[in-house]
Amino acid sequence: MSEIGPIALFGSGETSPIAQRIHQRVMELLAAPIRGAIVETPAGFEPNAAGVAQKIIDYLEHRLQNFRPTLVSIPARKRGTAFSPDDPAIVAPLLAANYLFMGPGSPTYAARQLMDSYLWHAMLARHRLGAALCFSSASTIAISQHAMPIYEIYKVGEDLHWKAGLDFFGHFGLSLVVVPHWNNSDGGEELDTSHCYLGAERYQQLLAMAPNPVTVLGIEENTGLVIRPTTGRCEVIGSGAVVIVRDGTEVRYNSKDCFAATELGAWQLPAQQDAIPAVVWQDALAAMDSVAERDDVVPPPDVVALADKRHAARQAKDWSAADGLRDELAARGWQVSDTPGGPELSRIQ
């Protein structure tokens, strides 16, 4: 049985210099090669949704180049259109990925488009089969049990209310509301924009209106929380802190602090196929088998890099280094052959 993949929650700044440390920590927990899928849904209502995803792809390719990630965007922007999150053909590349990222946009739009969708179930399936799930800013709100309608309240002026969230952590036994931008100060001295732009007073009023008792996970800006579900270990990474508000008690964990997932509630692991439709689960398993077959004959980027390094050593007549790199390749299960066109790699049978 595959181990459930890591979870990363970003308080803000998914393409900031500090965010590199969060992305890196997650990629370190995955087996190479890194195949990333950037989900466009939260920004799907915007004309530049593809550009939003491309910015993240460009960042990961540049900042995380040591992992040599291959990245695709998933243009599942709106139901009832040619780019629907219910279209298996649109979602298919995600089923081959092991680093799934969903970020900026509108929390309530994302929740509305993804609720019970093929795409959302596919993300859950890939996560249960070992892929990492990474959520930033708006998406952290969308995956909460109840989603704060930030745009509707802060920008439009609607009365305080809650919207249905995707309740991702409900599968782990939690009643969790995630609040990114916990310490935002864009409003300066004139306007309190903490607690994701609501301000402390309106946040407290909204919290009192929650349909049921919840645990609040506040994540400060330029800060992330990486969760390893199987071990229940949570790690704070970045320049700020995470704040857990549970049963009226507030606990703060600073950067580099670790704590048990049970601090968030009655943490438990879901059954592998729990709440995932059979057709989606079978599609995920088939994609996983296809990727495994391809990976068995196509050398991963780190192996190719070793072969290139060995080739350079041979060009420099550093035979000792070349022999050492050949042995390292063999230890990883790959045989290298020197041809007029350069090194060729094949699996050792």
CSV table of C-alpha atoms in Angstrom, one decimal, residues 176-338:
chain,number,residue,atom,x,y,z
A,176,LEU,CA,-10.4,22.7,10.4
A,177,VAL,CA,-10.6,26.3,9.0
A,178,VAL,CA,-7.4,27.6,7.5
A,179,VAL,CA,-6.7,31.3,7.6
A,180,PRO,CA,-3.8,32.5,5.5
A,181,HIS,CA,-2.3,36.0,5.6
A,182,TRP,CA,-2.8,35.8,9.4
A,183,ASN,CA,-0.5,38.7,10.1
A,184,ASN,CA,-1.2,40.8,7.0
A,185,SER,CA,-0.6,44.5,7.5
A,186,ASP,CA,-1.3,46.0,4.1
A,187,GLY,CA,-3.8,48.4,5.6
A,188,GLY,CA,-1.2,50.1,7.7
A,189,GLU,CA,-2.2,52.0,10.8
A,190,GLU,CA,-5.5,53.0,9.3
A,191,LEU,CA,-7.1,49.6,8.6
A,192,ASP,CA,-6.6,46.3,10.3
A,193,THR,CA,-6.1,43.7,7.5
A,194,SER,CA,-4.9,40.9,9.6
A,195,HIS,CA,-6.7,37.5,9.6
A,196,CYS,CA,-6.7,37.4,5.8
A,197,TYR,CA,-7.9,41.0,5.3
A,198,LEU,CA,-10.9,40.7,7.6
A,199,GLY,CA,-9.3,42.3,10.6
A,200,ALA,CA,-9.4,40.9,14.1
A,201,GLU,CA,-12.8,42.2,15.0
A,202,ARG,CA,-14.7,40.9,11.9
A,203,TYR,CA,-12.7,37.7,12.1
A,204,GLN,CA,-13.9,37.1,15.7
A,205,GLN,CA,-17.5,37.9,14.7
A,206,LEU,CA,-17.3,35.5,11.7
A,207,LEU,CA,-15.8,32.8,13.9
A,208,ALA,CA,-18.6,33.0,16.3
A,209,MET,CA,-21.0,32.4,13.4
A,210,ALA,CA,-19.3,29.1,12.4
A,211,PRO,CA,-21.9,26.3,11.9
A,212,ASN,CA,-20.1,24.0,14.3
A,213,PRO,CA,-17.0,24.1,16.6
A,214,VAL,CA,-13.9,24.3,14.5
A,215,THR,CA,-10.1,24.5,15.0
A,216,VAL,CA,-8.5,27.5,13.3
A,217,LEU,CA,-5.1,27.1,11.7
A,218,GLY,CA,-3.7,30.6,11.1
A,219,ILE,CA,-0.6,30.8,8.8
A,220,GLU,CA,1.4,34.0,8.7
A,221,GLU,CA,2.7,35.4,5.5
A,222,ASN,CA,5.9,34.0,3.9
A,223,THR,CA,5.4,30.9,6.1
A,224,GLY,CA,4.3,27.4,5.3
A,225,LEU,CA,3.3,24.2,7.2
A,226,VAL,CA,4.4,20.9,5.9
A,227,ILE,CA,2.5,17.9,7.2
A,228,ARG,CA,3.6,14.2,6.8
A,229,PRO,CA,0.3,12.4,7.3
A,230,THR,CA,1.6,8.9,8.0
A,231,THR,CA,3.9,10.1,10.9
A,232,GLY,CA,1.6,12.9,11.9
A,233,ARG,CA,4.5,15.3,12.0
A,234,CYS,CA,4.0,19.0,11.2
A,235,GLU,CA,6.9,21.4,10.4
A,236,VAL,CA,6.8,25.2,10.2
A,237,ILE,CA,9.0,26.6,7.5
A,238,GLY,CA,9.5,30.3,6.6
A,239,SER,CA,9.9,33.7,8.3
A,240,GLY,CA,6.8,33.6,10.5
A,241,ALA,CA,4.6,31.3,12.5
A,242,VAL,CA,1.5,29.2,12.5
A,243,VAL,CA,-1.2,29.7,15.1
A,244,ILE,CA,-3.6,27.0,16.3
A,245,VAL,CA,-6.9,28.2,18.0
A,246,ARG,CA,-8.7,25.2,19.5
A,247,ASP,CA,-11.2,25.1,22.3
A,248,GLY,CA,-10.6,28.7,23.0
A,249,THR,CA,-6.8,28.2,23.4
A,250,GLU,CA,-4.3,29.8,21.1
A,251,VAL,CA,-0.9,28.2,20.6
A,252,ARG,CA,1.9,29.6,18.4
A,253,TYR,CA,4.6,27.6,16.6
A,254,ASN,CA,7.5,29.6,15.1
A,255,SER,CA,9.7,28.8,12.1
A,256,LYS,CA,11.5,25.4,12.5
A,257,ASP,CA,9.2,24.3,15.2
A,258,CYS,CA,7.6,20.8,14.8
A,259,PHE,CA,4.4,19.5,16.4
A,260,ALA,CA,2.1,16.6,16.3
A,261,ALA,CA,-0.9,16.7,13.9
A,262,THR,CA,-3.1,15.7,16.9
A,263,GLU,CA,-2.6,19.4,18.0
A,264,LEU,CA,-5.2,20.1,15.2
A,265,GLY,CA,-7.7,17.6,16.5
A,266,ALA,CA,-8.4,13.9,16.5
A,267,TRP,CA,-6.0,13.2,13.6
A,268,GLN,CA,-6.5,9.9,11.8
A,269,LEU,CA,-5.6,8.5,8.4
A,270,PRO,CA,-8.4,7.9,5.9
A,271,ALA,CA,-8.9,4.5,4.3
A,272,GLN,CA,-7.1,4.6,1.0
A,273,GLN,CA,-10.1,4.8,-1.3
A,274,ASP,CA,-12.4,6.5,1.2
A,275,ALA,CA,-14.9,9.0,-0.5
A,276,ILE,CA,-13.2,8.5,-3.9
A,277,PRO,CA,-15.5,7.2,-6.7
A,278,ALA,CA,-14.4,3.8,-8.1
A,279,VAL,CA,-14.0,5.2,-11.7
A,280,VAL,CA,-11.6,7.9,-10.5
A,281,TRP,CA,-9.7,5.4,-8.3
A,282,GLN,CA,-9.2,3.0,-11.2
A,283,ASP,CA,-8.1,5.9,-13.5
A,284,ALA,CA,-5.5,6.9,-10.9
A,285,LEU,CA,-4.2,3.3,-10.5
A,286,ALA,CA,-4.0,2.9,-14.3
A,287,ALA,CA,-2.0,6.2,-14.6
A,288,MET,CA,0.3,5.1,-11.8
A,289,ASP,CA,1.0,1.8,-13.5
A,290,SER,CA,1.7,3.6,-16.8
A,291,VAL,CA,4.1,6.0,-15.2
A,292,ALA,CA,5.9,3.2,-13.4
A,293,GLU,CA,6.4,1.4,-16.7
A,294,ARG,CA,7.7,4.5,-18.4
A,295,ASP,CA,10.0,5.3,-15.5
A,296,ASP,CA,11.4,1.8,-15.7
A,297,VAL,CA,12.8,2.5,-19.2
A,298,VAL,CA,13.3,6.2,-19.1
A,299,PRO,CA,16.1,7.4,-16.8
A,300,PRO,CA,15.1,10.0,-14.3
A,301,PRO,CA,16.7,13.5,-14.5
A,302,ASP,CA,19.1,12.8,-11.6
A,303,VAL,CA,20.4,9.7,-13.4
A,304,VAL,CA,20.8,11.6,-16.7
A,305,ALA,CA,22.8,14.3,-14.7
A,306,LEU,CA,25.2,11.6,-13.4
A,307,ALA,CA,25.7,10.3,-16.9
A,308,ASP,CA,26.4,13.8,-18.2
A,309,LYS,CA,28.8,14.3,-15.3
A,310,ARG,CA,30.6,11.1,-16.1
A,311,HIS,CA,30.8,12.1,-19.8
A,312,ALA,CA,32.4,15.4,-18.8
A,313,ALA,CA,34.9,13.5,-16.6
A,314,ARG,CA,35.9,11.3,-19.5
A,315,GLN,CA,36.3,14.3,-21.7
A,316,ALA,CA,38.7,15.7,-19.1
A,317,LYS,CA,40.5,12.3,-18.9
A,318,ASP,CA,39.6,12.0,-15.2
A,319,TRP,CA,39.2,8.3,-15.4
A,320,SER,CA,39.0,7.8,-11.7
A,321,ALA,CA,36.0,10.1,-11.3
A,322,ALA,CA,34.4,8.6,-14.4
A,323,ASP,CA,34.7,5.1,-13.0
A,324,GLY,CA,33.3,6.2,-9.7
A,325,LEU,CA,30.3,7.8,-11.4
A,326,ARG,CA,29.8,4.6,-13.5
A,327,ASP,CA,29.7,2.6,-10.2
A,328,GLU,CA,27.2,5.1,-8.8
A,329,LEU,CA,24.9,4.7,-11.8
A,330,ALA,CA,25.2,0.9,-11.5
A,331,ALA,CA,24.2,1.1,-7.9
A,332,ARG,CA,21.0,2.9,-9.0
A,333,GLY,CA,20.3,0.2,-11.5
A,334,TRP,CA,21.5,1.9,-14.7
A,335,GLN,CA,24.2,0.8,-17.2
A,336,VAL,CA,26.0,3.5,-19.2
A,337,SER,CA,27.4,2.9,-22.7
A,338,ASP,CA,29.7,5.3,-24.5
